[in-house]
Structures are given as structure tokens and as C-alpha cells.
Amino acid sequence: MTTINTGIVGAAGYTGGELIRLLLHHPNVAIQWIHSNSQKGKPLEVVHPDLIGDSDLVFTDQIVTDGLDLVFLCLPHGEARPFLETHSFGSKTVIIDLSTDFRDESDGFIYGLPEVNAARIKKAGKIANPGCFATGIQLALAPAVKEGWCNQTLHVNGITGSTGAGKKLSPTTHFSQRNQNASVYKLFSHQHLKEINQTFGQLDPAFKGQVLFVPNRGNFTRGIWVTAYFPFSGSLEEAQAVYRDFYKEAAFTHVSQQDIDLKQVVNTNKCIVHLKKEAGQLVIYSITDNLLKGASGQAVQNLNLAFGLDEKTGLRLKSTAF
């Protein structure tokens, strides 16, 4: 059995913690070190109490590159690029970055959305993991975009759990602000729109649609619900057939014939899509866990593709449905 020696840079945050949780139970991965400048010297369970008893790993501020097959970058947005300018890895070390820094496919990175780029990811040495909202929106609309149905205004509403804001406290993540509350932020200007438009342009070179995205903060911890819609003259059955065909080889994206709810995907790497035809609009619901399919789970899925493993390895997770 192949052993993939792995390091995690910036392992103290939510995405780092989720990666450790997944990789400790991945049959092909051996975590060599977990990095954090702020938490160096602390045992794993002190920073991530949910992992008590699972490992004797200790946080370090050292980056050891010898014998390393894979490194995950879980640094804050804007810090991965300068980190790679001051740290070098071997030519055979695969790099998977979870920040926004390389999602424009600069510096040799491949955009890591498996449902669209699996063939390229399998050959990639550098993979830029998609954003959480970007994942849900792209999987909601990708089949329609490829069919050429979306050269118009696309209306998208999304609501995300509080963990999407990261572990560092801010005024909008405190319990007193988030609980029993809802708010909109970055109206029509969310940073994930860049990568969304990039993918849509690759799926349909004639794509000229405008994505009007309304991001919402939800009063729950995990999950993303996306609702997208646009005028559509075809039938619901036609749309469902196109979506089923597009995702027929997808390991984790499923088209549901029945109504869906967010808890179906919480704690899993799944995306579940449901379609409706109402008032002349094709309406698509898309649900994901922002920390898994929207971040760390998708990063492990990309690991599996890059190293020739079954995509589901280490990702057969049970949803928190009740």
C-alpha cells in the first residue's frame, strides 16, 4: 500500500483541524508534521480538542521537506503566495493550497474542482482548492452553463454557517451576533465570483452571463445552501437528464429527485443538487458542508486524484442527519 508522507502548514484553524481529522483515518497517509507559528509546542488535542486520543502529534514551527510527498497549505488568504516565495519543496512534492491565492491557475496551479477538472488534477503537481461558496454555486450551475443555457443574468442566493468565516474571531462571528440572526455581506462582490466566472468561461467559451450573488450569514455552524435560478424554456425532465448525465461519474455530487435539507450533507464530502421548474425559471438547490466539500474534504478528494487513489478513500463519512 502506498504511503503518502504529508505535512500541513497552518494546521491550527478550522480547515487544518478538519484535514487532520480526515487524514488520521486515511489508509494511505502518514502525517509527518503539523505546522503553526502561534501554537508551536502544543499537543494536537490542546488546539483541536475533538482529536484527543487520536494522535500524539505536536505543533511545530519548522518546515521539514525531506521525504515529503504532499503538503497542504491552510494559511489565511494572501499568505500562501509569500509562503511559497520563501519556502521551496521538492519537484515531486504535490502542493494543495486551500487559500484564494492560486485559484486563477497562476504559477502552474490547476483549479481543483473534481467534477470539472478531474483529468487535469490527476496530472497536477500544484492544486488550488476551490472556495466553499464557489463549490456550491459551480456545482449548482455547471451542467446548465455547459449546455449554453446561462448567457443571461443568473440569480444566486447562498447562506453559510459561521465556520465559513474561519477560526479567528470577528464582530460577525460572536455568538451574540450570529445566534437568532441573519445578515447579507459582500453583495454582488464576493471574492469567489472570480473563480466561478473562470470555470464558467472554460465550460462554455461563449459564456457571457452575469452572476448576481447574494451571500448570507446563517445562524448555524456548518453547511452551505445555494439557490440559483434563471429563465428556462425547456422542461424539468430535460434539465434533470442533463444534470444526471453531467454528474454520472462524480464520486460525491448527486442529483436528488426529492426535496433536500442541509443536514443531509453536514459532516460529509457530498454535494446534493435538486432541480425545480417554477414560473418559467429553472431553479437549482445545492447543498454542501463548507468545511468538507467546501474545503478540507475536497482537498482530500484532490489528494486521491493526484495520487491515483479511489476518490472516496478516507471520505466515506456519515452525515449528521439528526
PDB file of C-alpha atoms in Angstrom:
ATOM      1  CA  MET A   1       0.000   0.000   0.000  1.00  0.00           C
ATOM      2  CA  THR A   2       1.312   3.437  -0.974  1.00  0.00           C
ATOM      3  CA  THR A   3       2.258   5.693   1.944  1.00  0.00           C
ATOM      4  CA  ILE A   4       1.982   9.423   1.263  1.00  0.00           C
ATOM      5  CA  ASN A   5       4.169  11.393   3.657  1.00  0.00           C
ATOM      6  CA  THR A   6       2.299  14.614   4.341  1.00  0.00           C
ATOM      7  CA  GLY A   7       2.759  17.954   6.074  1.00  0.00           C
ATOM      8  CA  ILE A   8       0.113  20.557   6.905  1.00  0.00           C
ATOM      9  CA  VAL A   9       1.061  24.247   7.029  1.00  0.00           C
ATOM     10  CA  GLY A  10      -1.289  26.412   9.094  1.00  0.00           C
ATOM     11  CA  ALA A  11      -2.884  23.408  10.788  1.00  0.00           C
ATOM     12  CA  ALA A  12      -4.404  25.226  13.776  1.00  0.00           C
ATOM     13  CA  GLY A  13      -7.501  26.620  12.031  1.00  0.00           C
ATOM     14  CA  TYR A  14     -10.802  25.008  11.109  1.00  0.00           C
ATOM     15  CA  THR A  15      -9.635  23.687   7.731  1.00  0.00           C
ATOM     16  CA  GLY A  16      -6.389  22.414   9.243  1.00  0.00           C
ATOM     17  CA  GLY A  17      -8.263  20.640  12.016  1.00  0.00           C
ATOM     18  CA  GLU A  18     -10.660  19.030   9.548  1.00  0.00           C
ATOM     19  CA  LEU A  19      -7.737  17.895   7.391  1.00  0.00           C
ATOM     20  CA  ILE A  20      -6.040  16.267  10.371  1.00  0.00           C
ATOM     21  CA  ARG A  21      -9.296  14.546  11.355  1.00  0.00           C
ATOM     22  CA  LEU A  22      -9.668  13.102   7.851  1.00  0.00           C
ATOM     23  CA  LEU A  23      -6.017  12.218   7.256  1.00  0.00           C
ATOM     24  CA  LEU A  24      -5.571  10.377  10.556  1.00  0.00           C
ATOM     25  CA  HIS A  25      -8.059   7.845   9.185  1.00  0.00           C
ATOM     26  CA  HIS A  26      -6.821   7.858   5.580  1.00  0.00           C
ATOM     27  CA  PRO A  27      -5.207   4.460   4.887  1.00  0.00           C
ATOM     28  CA  ASN A  28      -2.538   5.880   2.570  1.00  0.00           C
ATOM     29  CA  VAL A  29      -1.459   8.990   4.501  1.00  0.00           C
ATOM     30  CA  ALA A  30       1.195   9.422   7.175  1.00  0.00           C
ATOM     31  CA  ILE A  31       1.160  12.918   8.706  1.00  0.00           C
ATOM     32  CA  GLN A  32       4.797  13.846   9.311  1.00  0.00           C
ATOM     33  CA  TRP A  33       4.212  17.239  10.918  1.00  0.00           C
ATOM     34  CA  ILE A  34       1.550  19.839  11.648  1.00  0.00           C
ATOM     35  CA  HIS A  35       2.712  23.441  11.431  1.00  0.00           C
ATOM     36  CA  SER A  36       1.599  26.553  13.283  1.00  0.00           C
ATOM     37  CA  ASN A  37       3.724  29.519  14.306  1.00  0.00           C
ATOM     38  CA  SER A  38       1.268  30.552  17.013  1.00  0.00           C
ATOM     39  CA  GLN A  39       0.674  27.077  18.501  1.00  0.00           C
ATOM     40  CA  LYS A  40       4.190  25.565  18.308  1.00  0.00           C
ATOM     41  CA  GLY A  41       4.969  23.071  21.039  1.00  0.00           C
ATOM     42  CA  LYS A  42       1.337  22.348  21.877  1.00  0.00           C
ATOM     43  CA  PRO A  43      -0.082  18.803  21.580  1.00  0.00           C
ATOM     44  CA  LEU A  44      -2.717  18.284  18.920  1.00  0.00           C
ATOM     45  CA  GLU A  45      -5.617  17.880  21.354  1.00  0.00           C
ATOM     46  CA  VAL A  46      -4.892  21.206  23.066  1.00  0.00           C
ATOM     47  CA  VAL A  47      -5.653  23.071  19.831  1.00  0.00           C
ATOM     48  CA  HIS A  48      -8.223  20.610  18.422  1.00  0.00           C
ATOM     49  CA  PRO A  49      -9.921  19.036  21.488  1.00  0.00           C
ATOM     50  CA  ASP A  50     -12.123  16.811  19.307  1.00  0.00           C
ATOM     51  CA  LEU A  51      -8.986  14.845  18.339  1.00  0.00           C
ATOM     52  CA  ILE A  52      -7.992  13.856  21.879  1.00  0.00           C
ATOM     53  CA  GLY A  53      -6.730  10.279  21.908  1.00  0.00           C
ATOM     54  CA  ASP A  54      -6.344  10.107  18.124  1.00  0.00           C
ATOM     55  CA  SER A  55      -2.700  11.112  17.747  1.00  0.00           C
ATOM     56  CA  ASP A  56       0.413  12.225  19.626  1.00  0.00           C
ATOM     57  CA  LEU A  57       1.264  14.891  17.027  1.00  0.00           C
ATOM     58  CA  VAL A  58       2.670  18.172  18.361  1.00  0.00           C
ATOM     59  CA  PHE A  59       2.532  21.507  16.548  1.00  0.00           C
ATOM     60  CA  THR A  60       5.830  22.800  15.182  1.00  0.00           C
ATOM     61  CA  ASP A  61       7.020  25.985  13.511  1.00  0.00           C
ATOM     62  CA  GLN A  62       9.534  24.005  11.422  1.00  0.00           C
ATOM     63  CA  ILE A  63       9.006  23.003   7.772  1.00  0.00           C
ATOM     64  CA  VAL A  64      10.746  19.700   7.009  1.00  0.00           C
ATOM     65  CA  THR A  65      10.803  18.955   3.280  1.00  0.00           C
ATOM     66  CA  ASP A  66      12.941  15.789   3.173  1.00  0.00           C
ATOM     67  CA  GLY A  67      10.921  12.775   2.051  1.00  0.00           C
ATOM     68  CA  LEU A  68       7.724  14.814   1.782  1.00  0.00           C
ATOM     69  CA  ASP A  69       5.239  13.633  -0.862  1.00  0.00           C
ATOM     70  CA  LEU A  70       2.477  16.141  -0.194  1.00  0.00           C
ATOM     71  CA  VAL A  71       1.954  19.444   1.595  1.00  0.00           C
ATOM     72  CA  PHE A  72      -1.332  21.186   2.332  1.00  0.00           C
ATOM     73  CA  LEU A  73      -1.332  24.964   2.741  1.00  0.00           C
ATOM     74  CA  CYS A  74      -4.102  26.042   5.137  1.00  0.00           C
ATOM     75  CA  LEU A  75      -2.858  29.587   5.515  1.00  0.00           C
ATOM     76  CA  PRO A  76      -5.076  32.698   5.539  1.00  0.00           C
ATOM     77  CA  HIS A  77      -5.911  34.209   2.158  1.00  0.00           C
ATOM     78  CA  GLY A  78      -2.990  36.176   0.802  1.00  0.00           C
ATOM     79  CA  GLU A  79      -0.349  34.291   2.800  1.00  0.00           C
ATOM     80  CA  ALA A  80       0.185  31.192   0.642  1.00  0.00           C
ATOM     81  CA  ARG A  81       1.910  33.017  -2.200  1.00  0.00           C
ATOM     82  CA  PRO A  82       4.536  34.756   0.010  1.00  0.00           C
ATOM     83  CA  PHE A  83       4.995  31.486   1.918  1.00  0.00           C
ATOM     84  CA  LEU A  84       5.948  29.661  -1.293  1.00  0.00           C
ATOM     85  CA  GLU A  85       8.273  32.519  -2.230  1.00  0.00           C
ATOM     86  CA  THR A  86      10.302  31.832   0.933  1.00  0.00           C
ATOM     87  CA  HIS A  87       9.884  28.038   1.212  1.00  0.00           C
ATOM     88  CA  SER A  88      10.699  25.523  -1.512  1.00  0.00           C
ATOM     89  CA  PHE A  89       9.625  21.897  -1.851  1.00  0.00           C
ATOM     90  CA  GLY A  90      10.959  19.075  -3.994  1.00  0.00           C
ATOM     91  CA  SER A  91       9.803  18.794  -7.593  1.00  0.00           C
ATOM     92  CA  LYS A  92       7.878  15.625  -6.724  1.00  0.00           C
ATOM     93  CA  THR A  93       6.084  17.124  -3.713  1.00  0.00           C
ATOM     94  CA  VAL A  94       2.426  17.795  -4.534  1.00  0.00           C
ATOM     95  CA  ILE A  95       1.121  21.112  -3.160  1.00  0.00           C
ATOM     96  CA  ILE A  96      -2.577  21.598  -2.382  1.00  0.00           C
ATOM     97  CA  ASP A  97      -3.439  25.169  -1.409  1.00  0.00           C
ATOM     98  CA  LEU A  98      -6.749  25.941   0.331  1.00  0.00           C
ATOM     99  CA  SER A  99      -6.490  29.748   0.046  1.00  0.00           C
ATOM    100  CA  THR A 100      -7.621  32.052  -2.748  1.00  0.00           C
ATOM    101  CA  ASP A 101      -4.054  32.799  -3.825  1.00  0.00           C
ATOM    102  CA  PHE A 102      -3.749  30.470  -6.828  1.00  0.00           C
ATOM    103  CA  ARG A 103      -7.342  29.846  -7.892  1.00  0.00           C
ATOM    104  CA  ASP A 104      -6.651  31.903 -11.016  1.00  0.00           C
ATOM    105  CA  GLU A 105      -4.349  28.997 -12.035  1.00  0.00           C
ATOM    106  CA  SER A 106      -1.241  31.162 -11.829  1.00  0.00           C
ATOM    107  CA  ASP A 107       2.234  29.758 -11.114  1.00  0.00           C
ATOM    108  CA  GLY A 108       1.372  26.321 -12.521  1.00  0.00           C
ATOM    109  CA  PHE A 109      -1.590  25.608 -10.227  1.00  0.00           C
ATOM    110  CA  ILE A 110      -4.625  23.666 -11.503  1.00  0.00           C
ATOM    111  CA  TYR A 111      -8.065  24.617 -10.197  1.00  0.00           C
ATOM    112  CA  GLY A 112      -9.194  21.685  -8.065  1.00  0.00           C
ATOM    113  CA  LEU A 113     -12.900  21.203  -8.791  1.00  0.00           C
ATOM    114  CA  PRO A 114     -13.002  17.440  -9.492  1.00  0.00           C
ATOM    115  CA  GLU A 115     -16.380  17.438 -11.237  1.00  0.00           C
ATOM    116  CA  VAL A 116     -14.897  19.721 -13.919  1.00  0.00           C
ATOM    117  CA  ASN A 117     -11.121  19.219 -13.808  1.00  0.00           C
ATOM    118  CA  ALA A 118     -10.530  15.607 -12.701  1.00  0.00           C
ATOM    119  CA  ALA A 119      -8.335  14.744 -15.707  1.00  0.00           C
ATOM    120  CA  ARG A 120      -6.082  17.767 -15.121  1.00  0.00           C
ATOM    121  CA  ILE A 121      -5.944  17.236 -11.345  1.00  0.00           C
ATOM    122  CA  LYS A 122      -4.673  13.676 -11.856  1.00  0.00           C
ATOM    123  CA  LYS A 123      -1.575  15.075 -13.581  1.00  0.00           C
ATOM    124  CA  ALA A 124      -1.120  18.155 -11.398  1.00  0.00           C
ATOM    125  CA  GLY A 125       1.741  18.902  -9.034  1.00  0.00           C
ATOM    126  CA  LYS A 126       0.065  22.055  -7.734  1.00  0.00           C
ATOM    127  CA  ILE A 127      -3.654  22.198  -6.966  1.00  0.00           C
ATOM    128  CA  ALA A 128      -5.696  25.236  -5.934  1.00  0.00           C
ATOM    129  CA  ASN A 129      -8.626  24.048  -3.832  1.00  0.00           C
ATOM    130  CA  PRO A 130     -11.906  25.873  -4.629  1.00  0.00           C
ATOM    131  CA  GLY A 131     -13.701  28.183  -2.227  1.00  0.00           C
ATOM    132  CA  CYS A 132     -16.721  26.960  -0.284  1.00  0.00           C
ATOM    133  CA  PHE A 133     -19.382  29.190  -1.860  1.00  0.00           C
ATOM    134  CA  ALA A 134     -17.664  28.753  -5.230  1.00  0.00           C
ATOM    135  CA  THR A 135     -18.005  24.972  -4.963  1.00  0.00           C
ATOM    136  CA  GLY A 136     -21.721  25.072  -4.191  1.00  0.00           C
ATOM    137  CA  ILE A 137     -22.508  27.637  -6.892  1.00  0.00           C
ATOM    138  CA  GLN A 138     -20.434  25.966  -9.598  1.00  0.00           C
ATOM    139  CA  LEU A 139     -21.937  22.540  -8.910  1.00  0.00           C
ATOM    140  CA  ALA A 140     -25.417  24.091  -8.994  1.00  0.00           C
ATOM    141  CA  LEU A 141     -24.871  25.680 -12.397  1.00  0.00           C
ATOM    142  CA  ALA A 142     -22.049  23.866 -14.231  1.00  0.00           C
ATOM    143  CA  PRO A 143     -24.263  21.477 -16.261  1.00  0.00           C
ATOM    144  CA  ALA A 144     -26.508  24.363 -17.324  1.00  0.00           C
ATOM    145  CA  VAL A 145     -23.544  26.541 -18.262  1.00  0.00           C
ATOM    146  CA  LYS A 146     -22.031  23.763 -20.374  1.00  0.00           C
ATOM    147  CA  GLU A 147     -25.350  23.402 -22.215  1.00  0.00           C
ATOM    148  CA  GLY A 148     -25.280  27.113 -23.083  1.00  0.00           C
ATOM    149  CA  TRP A 149     -28.385  27.898 -21.049  1.00  0.00           C
ATOM    150  CA  CYS A 150     -26.813  30.624 -18.913  1.00  0.00           C
ATOM    151  CA  ASN A 151     -25.890  33.524 -21.197  1.00  0.00           C
ATOM    152  CA  GLN A 152     -28.110  35.857 -19.208  1.00  0.00           C
ATOM    153  CA  THR A 153     -28.406  37.153 -15.653  1.00  0.00           C
ATOM    154  CA  LEU A 154     -28.040  34.345 -13.137  1.00  0.00           C
ATOM    155  CA  HIS A 155     -29.586  34.983  -9.735  1.00  0.00           C
ATOM    156  CA  VAL A 156     -27.864  33.178  -6.872  1.00  0.00           C
ATOM    157  CA  ASN A 157     -28.572  33.291  -3.138  1.00  0.00           C
ATOM    158  CA  GLY A 158     -26.353  31.481  -0.651  1.00  0.00           C
ATOM    159  CA  ILE A 159     -26.338  31.057   3.099  1.00  0.00           C
ATOM    160  CA  THR A 160     -23.317  29.781   5.033  1.00  0.00           C
ATOM    161  CA  GLY A 161     -22.576  28.630   8.556  1.00  0.00           C
ATOM    162  CA  SER A 162     -20.344  30.563  10.933  1.00  0.00           C
ATOM    163  CA  THR A 163     -17.318  28.281  10.418  1.00  0.00           C
ATOM    164  CA  GLY A 164     -17.054  29.698   6.894  1.00  0.00           C
ATOM    165  CA  ALA A 165     -15.593  32.851   8.451  1.00  0.00           C
ATOM    166  CA  GLY A 166     -12.651  30.938   9.934  1.00  0.00           C
ATOM    167  CA  LYS A 167     -11.481  30.381  13.498  1.00  0.00           C
ATOM    168  CA  LYS A 168     -10.277  33.909  14.217  1.00  0.00           C
ATOM    169  CA  LEU A 169     -12.963  35.933  15.977  1.00  0.00           C
ATOM    170  CA  SER A 170     -14.554  38.931  14.295  1.00  0.00           C
ATOM    171  CA  PRO A 171     -17.603  41.064  15.171  1.00  0.00           C
ATOM    172  CA  THR A 172     -19.843  38.959  12.904  1.00  0.00           C
ATOM    173  CA  THR A 173     -18.795  35.576  14.335  1.00  0.00           C
ATOM    174  CA  HIS A 174     -19.542  36.140  18.020  1.00  0.00           C
ATOM    175  CA  PHE A 175     -22.439  34.047  19.355  1.00  0.00           C
ATOM    176  CA  SER A 176     -24.414  37.146  20.356  1.00  0.00           C
ATOM    177  CA  GLN A 177     -24.231  38.460  16.770  1.00  0.00           C
ATOM    178  CA  ARG A 178     -24.763  35.213  14.893  1.00  0.00           C
ATOM    179  CA  ASN A 179     -27.389  33.477  17.020  1.00  0.00           C
ATOM    180  CA  GLN A 180     -31.040  34.102  16.093  1.00  0.00           C
ATOM    181  CA  ASN A 181     -29.846  36.456  13.371  1.00  0.00           C
ATOM    182  CA  ALA A 182     -29.191  36.726   9.628  1.00  0.00           C
ATOM    183  CA  SER A 183     -27.311  39.257   7.519  1.00  0.00           C
ATOM    184  CA  VAL A 184     -26.031  39.868   3.991  1.00  0.00           C
ATOM    185  CA  TYR A 185     -22.416  40.696   3.168  1.00  0.00           C
ATOM    186  CA  LYS A 186     -20.354  41.451   0.027  1.00  0.00           C
ATOM    187  CA  LEU A 187     -23.471  41.918  -2.094  1.00  0.00           C
ATOM    188  CA  PHE A 188     -22.693  41.062  -5.766  1.00  0.00           C
ATOM    189  CA  SER A 189     -18.953  41.398  -4.985  1.00  0.00           C
ATOM    190  CA  HIS A 190     -17.932  38.190  -3.198  1.00  0.00           C
ATOM    191  CA  GLN A 191     -14.333  37.116  -3.906  1.00  0.00           C
ATOM    192  CA  HIS A 192     -15.448  33.672  -5.099  1.00  0.00           C
ATOM    193  CA  LEU A 193     -17.098  35.203  -8.178  1.00  0.00           C
ATOM    194  CA  LYS A 194     -13.694  35.369  -9.910  1.00  0.00           C
ATOM    195  CA  GLU A 195     -13.141  31.626  -9.819  1.00  0.00           C
ATOM    196  CA  ILE A 196     -16.791  30.940 -10.650  1.00  0.00           C
ATOM    197  CA  ASN A 197     -16.626  33.060 -13.806  1.00  0.00           C
ATOM    198  CA  GLN A 198     -13.292  31.469 -14.713  1.00  0.00           C
ATOM    199  CA  THR A 199     -14.807  27.957 -14.616  1.00  0.00           C
ATOM    200  CA  PHE A 200     -17.948  29.003 -16.467  1.00  0.00           C
ATOM    201  CA  GLY A 201     -15.812  30.515 -19.222  1.00  0.00           C
ATOM    202  CA  GLN A 202     -13.939  27.216 -19.526  1.00  0.00           C
ATOM    203  CA  LEU A 203     -17.153  25.181 -19.663  1.00  0.00           C
ATOM    204  CA  ASP A 204     -18.693  27.490 -22.281  1.00  0.00           C
ATOM    205  CA  PRO A 205     -16.274  29.815 -24.122  1.00  0.00           C
ATOM    206  CA  ALA A 206     -19.307  31.826 -25.240  1.00  0.00           C
ATOM    207  CA  PHE A 207     -20.458  32.371 -21.648  1.00  0.00           C
ATOM    208  CA  LYS A 208     -21.417  35.998 -21.097  1.00  0.00           C
ATOM    209  CA  GLY A 209     -23.824  35.611 -18.212  1.00  0.00           C
ATOM    210  CA  GLN A 210     -23.740  37.806 -15.127  1.00  0.00           C
ATOM    211  CA  VAL A 211     -23.796  36.085 -11.740  1.00  0.00           C
ATOM    212  CA  LEU A 212     -25.653  38.224  -9.214  1.00  0.00           C
ATOM    213  CA  PHE A 213     -24.737  36.569  -5.922  1.00  0.00           C
ATOM    214  CA  VAL A 214     -26.258  37.438  -2.538  1.00  0.00           C
ATOM    215  CA  PRO A 215     -24.188  35.838   0.289  1.00  0.00           C
ATOM    216  CA  ASN A 216     -25.897  35.436   3.669  1.00  0.00           C
ATOM    217  CA  ARG A 217     -24.592  34.625   7.130  1.00  0.00           C
ATOM    218  CA  GLY A 218     -26.631  31.882   8.794  1.00  0.00           C
ATOM    219  CA  ASN A 219     -27.128  31.176  12.495  1.00  0.00           C
ATOM    220  CA  PHE A 220     -25.715  27.639  12.280  1.00  0.00           C
ATOM    221  CA  THR A 221     -22.133  26.382  12.330  1.00  0.00           C
ATOM    222  CA  ARG A 222     -21.691  24.177   9.258  1.00  0.00           C
ATOM    223  CA  GLY A 223     -23.152  23.959   5.790  1.00  0.00           C
ATOM    224  CA  ILE A 224     -23.990  25.989   2.700  1.00  0.00           C
ATOM    225  CA  TRP A 225     -27.341  26.252   0.932  1.00  0.00           C
ATOM    226  CA  VAL A 226     -27.292  27.719  -2.564  1.00  0.00           C
ATOM    227  CA  THR A 227     -30.379  28.655  -4.595  1.00  0.00           C
ATOM    228  CA  ALA A 228     -29.753  29.590  -8.232  1.00  0.00           C
ATOM    229  CA  TYR A 229     -32.285  30.345 -10.960  1.00  0.00           C
ATOM    230  CA  PHE A 230     -32.621  31.704 -14.497  1.00  0.00           C
ATOM    231  CA  PRO A 231     -35.265  31.779 -17.287  1.00  0.00           C
ATOM    232  CA  PHE A 232     -35.571  28.376 -18.941  1.00  0.00           C
ATOM    233  CA  SER A 233     -37.842  27.339 -21.801  1.00  0.00           C
ATOM    234  CA  GLY A 234     -37.153  23.604 -21.575  1.00  0.00           C
ATOM    235  CA  SER A 235     -38.822  21.038 -19.353  1.00  0.00           C
ATOM    236  CA  LEU A 236     -37.800  19.921 -15.881  1.00  0.00           C
ATOM    237  CA  GLU A 237     -37.273  16.410 -17.232  1.00  0.00           C
ATOM    238  CA  GLU A 238     -34.839  17.717 -19.860  1.00  0.00           C
ATOM    239  CA  ALA A 239     -32.862  19.601 -17.229  1.00  0.00           C
ATOM    240  CA  GLN A 240     -32.765  16.626 -14.876  1.00  0.00           C
ATOM    241  CA  ALA A 241     -31.449  14.406 -17.662  1.00  0.00           C
ATOM    242  CA  VAL A 242     -28.662  16.890 -18.458  1.00  0.00           C
ATOM    243  CA  TYR A 243     -27.669  17.124 -14.785  1.00  0.00           C
ATOM    244  CA  ARG A 244     -27.696  13.359 -14.248  1.00  0.00           C
ATOM    245  CA  ASP A 245     -25.515  12.866 -17.322  1.00  0.00           C
ATOM    246  CA  PHE A 246     -23.065  15.606 -16.259  1.00  0.00           C
ATOM    247  CA  TYR A 247     -22.620  14.070 -12.800  1.00  0.00           C
ATOM    248  CA  LYS A 248     -22.829  10.376 -13.756  1.00  0.00           C
ATOM    249  CA  GLU A 249     -19.123   9.845 -12.975  1.00  0.00           C
ATOM    250  CA  ALA A 250     -18.996  12.197  -9.970  1.00  0.00           C
ATOM    251  CA  ALA A 251     -17.962  10.485  -6.751  1.00  0.00           C
ATOM    252  CA  PHE A 252     -19.711  12.907  -4.400  1.00  0.00           C
ATOM    253  CA  THR A 253     -22.183  15.063  -6.350  1.00  0.00           C
ATOM    254  CA  HIS A 254     -25.676  13.633  -6.579  1.00  0.00           C
ATOM    255  CA  VAL A 255     -28.885  14.801  -8.258  1.00  0.00           C
ATOM    256  CA  SER A 256     -31.841  14.208  -5.952  1.00  0.00           C
ATOM    257  CA  GLN A 257     -35.356  13.708  -7.303  1.00  0.00           C
ATOM    258  CA  GLN A 258     -36.871  14.678  -3.953  1.00  0.00           C
ATOM    259  CA  ASP A 259     -36.657  17.772  -1.781  1.00  0.00           C
ATOM    260  CA  ILE A 260     -33.413  18.131   0.162  1.00  0.00           C
ATOM    261  CA  ASP A 261     -32.317  19.593   3.503  1.00  0.00           C
ATOM    262  CA  LEU A 262     -28.937  20.802   4.715  1.00  0.00           C
ATOM    263  CA  LYS A 263     -28.319  18.096   7.332  1.00  0.00           C
ATOM    264  CA  GLN A 264     -28.073  15.503   4.555  1.00  0.00           C
ATOM    265  CA  VAL A 265     -24.569  16.780   3.765  1.00  0.00           C
ATOM    266  CA  VAL A 266     -23.240  18.074   7.094  1.00  0.00           C
ATOM    267  CA  ASN A 267     -20.097  16.085   8.053  1.00  0.00           C
ATOM    268  CA  THR A 268     -19.807  14.626   4.514  1.00  0.00           C
ATOM    269  CA  ASN A 269     -17.978  15.428   1.287  1.00  0.00           C
ATOM    270  CA  LYS A 270     -21.231  15.314  -0.675  1.00  0.00           C
ATOM    271  CA  CYS A 271     -22.919  17.924  -2.785  1.00  0.00           C
ATOM    272  CA  ILE A 272     -26.601  17.238  -3.367  1.00  0.00           C
ATOM    273  CA  VAL A 273     -28.407  19.091  -6.149  1.00  0.00           C
ATOM    274  CA  HIS A 274     -32.185  19.358  -6.616  1.00  0.00           C
ATOM    275  CA  LEU A 275     -33.991  20.997  -9.556  1.00  0.00           C
ATOM    276  CA  LYS A 276     -37.402  22.628  -9.907  1.00  0.00           C
ATOM    277  CA  LYS A 277     -39.205  24.395 -12.748  1.00  0.00           C
ATOM    278  CA  GLU A 278     -41.346  27.272 -11.490  1.00  0.00           C
ATOM    279  CA  ALA A 279     -42.680  30.449 -13.129  1.00  0.00           C
ATOM    280  CA  GLY A 280     -40.607  29.890 -16.267  1.00  0.00           C
ATOM    281  CA  GLN A 281     -37.412  29.577 -14.210  1.00  0.00           C
ATOM    282  CA  LEU A 282     -35.093  26.631 -13.744  1.00  0.00           C
ATOM    283  CA  VAL A 283     -34.386  26.643 -10.000  1.00  0.00           C
ATOM    284  CA  ILE A 284     -31.426  24.696  -8.629  1.00  0.00           C
ATOM    285  CA  TYR A 285     -30.751  23.975  -4.966  1.00  0.00           C
ATOM    286  CA  SER A 286     -27.220  22.915  -3.995  1.00  0.00           C
ATOM    287  CA  ILE A 287     -26.095  21.871  -0.515  1.00  0.00           C
ATOM    288  CA  THR A 288     -22.606  21.196   0.867  1.00  0.00           C
ATOM    289  CA  ASP A 289     -20.636  21.181   4.115  1.00  0.00           C
ATOM    290  CA  ASN A 290     -18.443  24.293   3.858  1.00  0.00           C
ATOM    291  CA  LEU A 291     -15.574  22.678   5.811  1.00  0.00           C
ATOM    292  CA  LEU A 292     -15.597  19.396   3.860  1.00  0.00           C
ATOM    293  CA  LYS A 293     -16.746  19.542   0.234  1.00  0.00           C
ATOM    294  CA  GLY A 294     -16.177  23.292   0.531  1.00  0.00           C
ATOM    295  CA  ALA A 295     -12.618  22.944   1.887  1.00  0.00           C
ATOM    296  CA  SER A 296     -10.779  20.061   3.576  1.00  0.00           C
ATOM    297  CA  GLY A 297     -12.824  17.152   2.230  1.00  0.00           C
ATOM    298  CA  GLN A 298     -12.410  18.386  -1.318  1.00  0.00           C
ATOM    299  CA  ALA A 299      -8.682  18.801  -0.637  1.00  0.00           C
ATOM    300  CA  VAL A 300      -8.506  15.100   0.320  1.00  0.00           C
ATOM    301  CA  GLN A 301     -10.529  14.252  -2.786  1.00  0.00           C
ATOM    302  CA  ASN A 302      -7.877  16.123  -4.797  1.00  0.00           C
ATOM    303  CA  LEU A 303      -5.148  14.210  -2.930  1.00  0.00           C
ATOM    304  CA  ASN A 304      -6.785  10.962  -4.022  1.00  0.00           C
ATOM    305  CA  LEU A 305      -6.956  12.069  -7.650  1.00  0.00           C
ATOM    306  CA  ALA A 306      -3.363  13.342  -7.684  1.00  0.00           C
ATOM    307  CA  PHE A 307      -2.003  10.061  -6.274  1.00  0.00           C
ATOM    308  CA  GLY A 308      -4.163   7.710  -8.360  1.00  0.00           C
ATOM    309  CA  LEU A 309      -6.389   6.540  -5.492  1.00  0.00           C
ATOM    310  CA  ASP A 310     -10.123   5.938  -5.412  1.00  0.00           C
ATOM    311  CA  GLU A 311     -11.708   9.379  -4.935  1.00  0.00           C
ATOM    312  CA  LYS A 312     -13.681   8.168  -1.915  1.00  0.00           C
ATOM    313  CA  THR A 313     -10.642   6.940   0.043  1.00  0.00           C
ATOM    314  CA  GLY A 314     -10.783   8.368   3.550  1.00  0.00           C
ATOM    315  CA  LEU A 315     -14.014  10.214   2.757  1.00  0.00           C
ATOM    316  CA  ARG A 316     -16.755   7.680   3.454  1.00  0.00           C
ATOM    317  CA  LEU A 317     -18.361   9.838   6.115  1.00  0.00           C
ATOM    318  CA  LYS A 318     -21.768   9.687   7.809  1.00  0.00           C
ATOM    319  CA  SER A 319     -23.965  12.757   7.677  1.00  0.00           C
ATOM    320  CA  THR A 320     -25.256  14.367  10.854  1.00  0.00           C
ATOM    321  CA  ALA A 321     -28.844  13.951   9.694  1.00  0.00           C
ATOM    322  CA  PHE A 322     -30.445  14.015  13.144  1.00  0.00           C
TER     323      PHE A 322
END
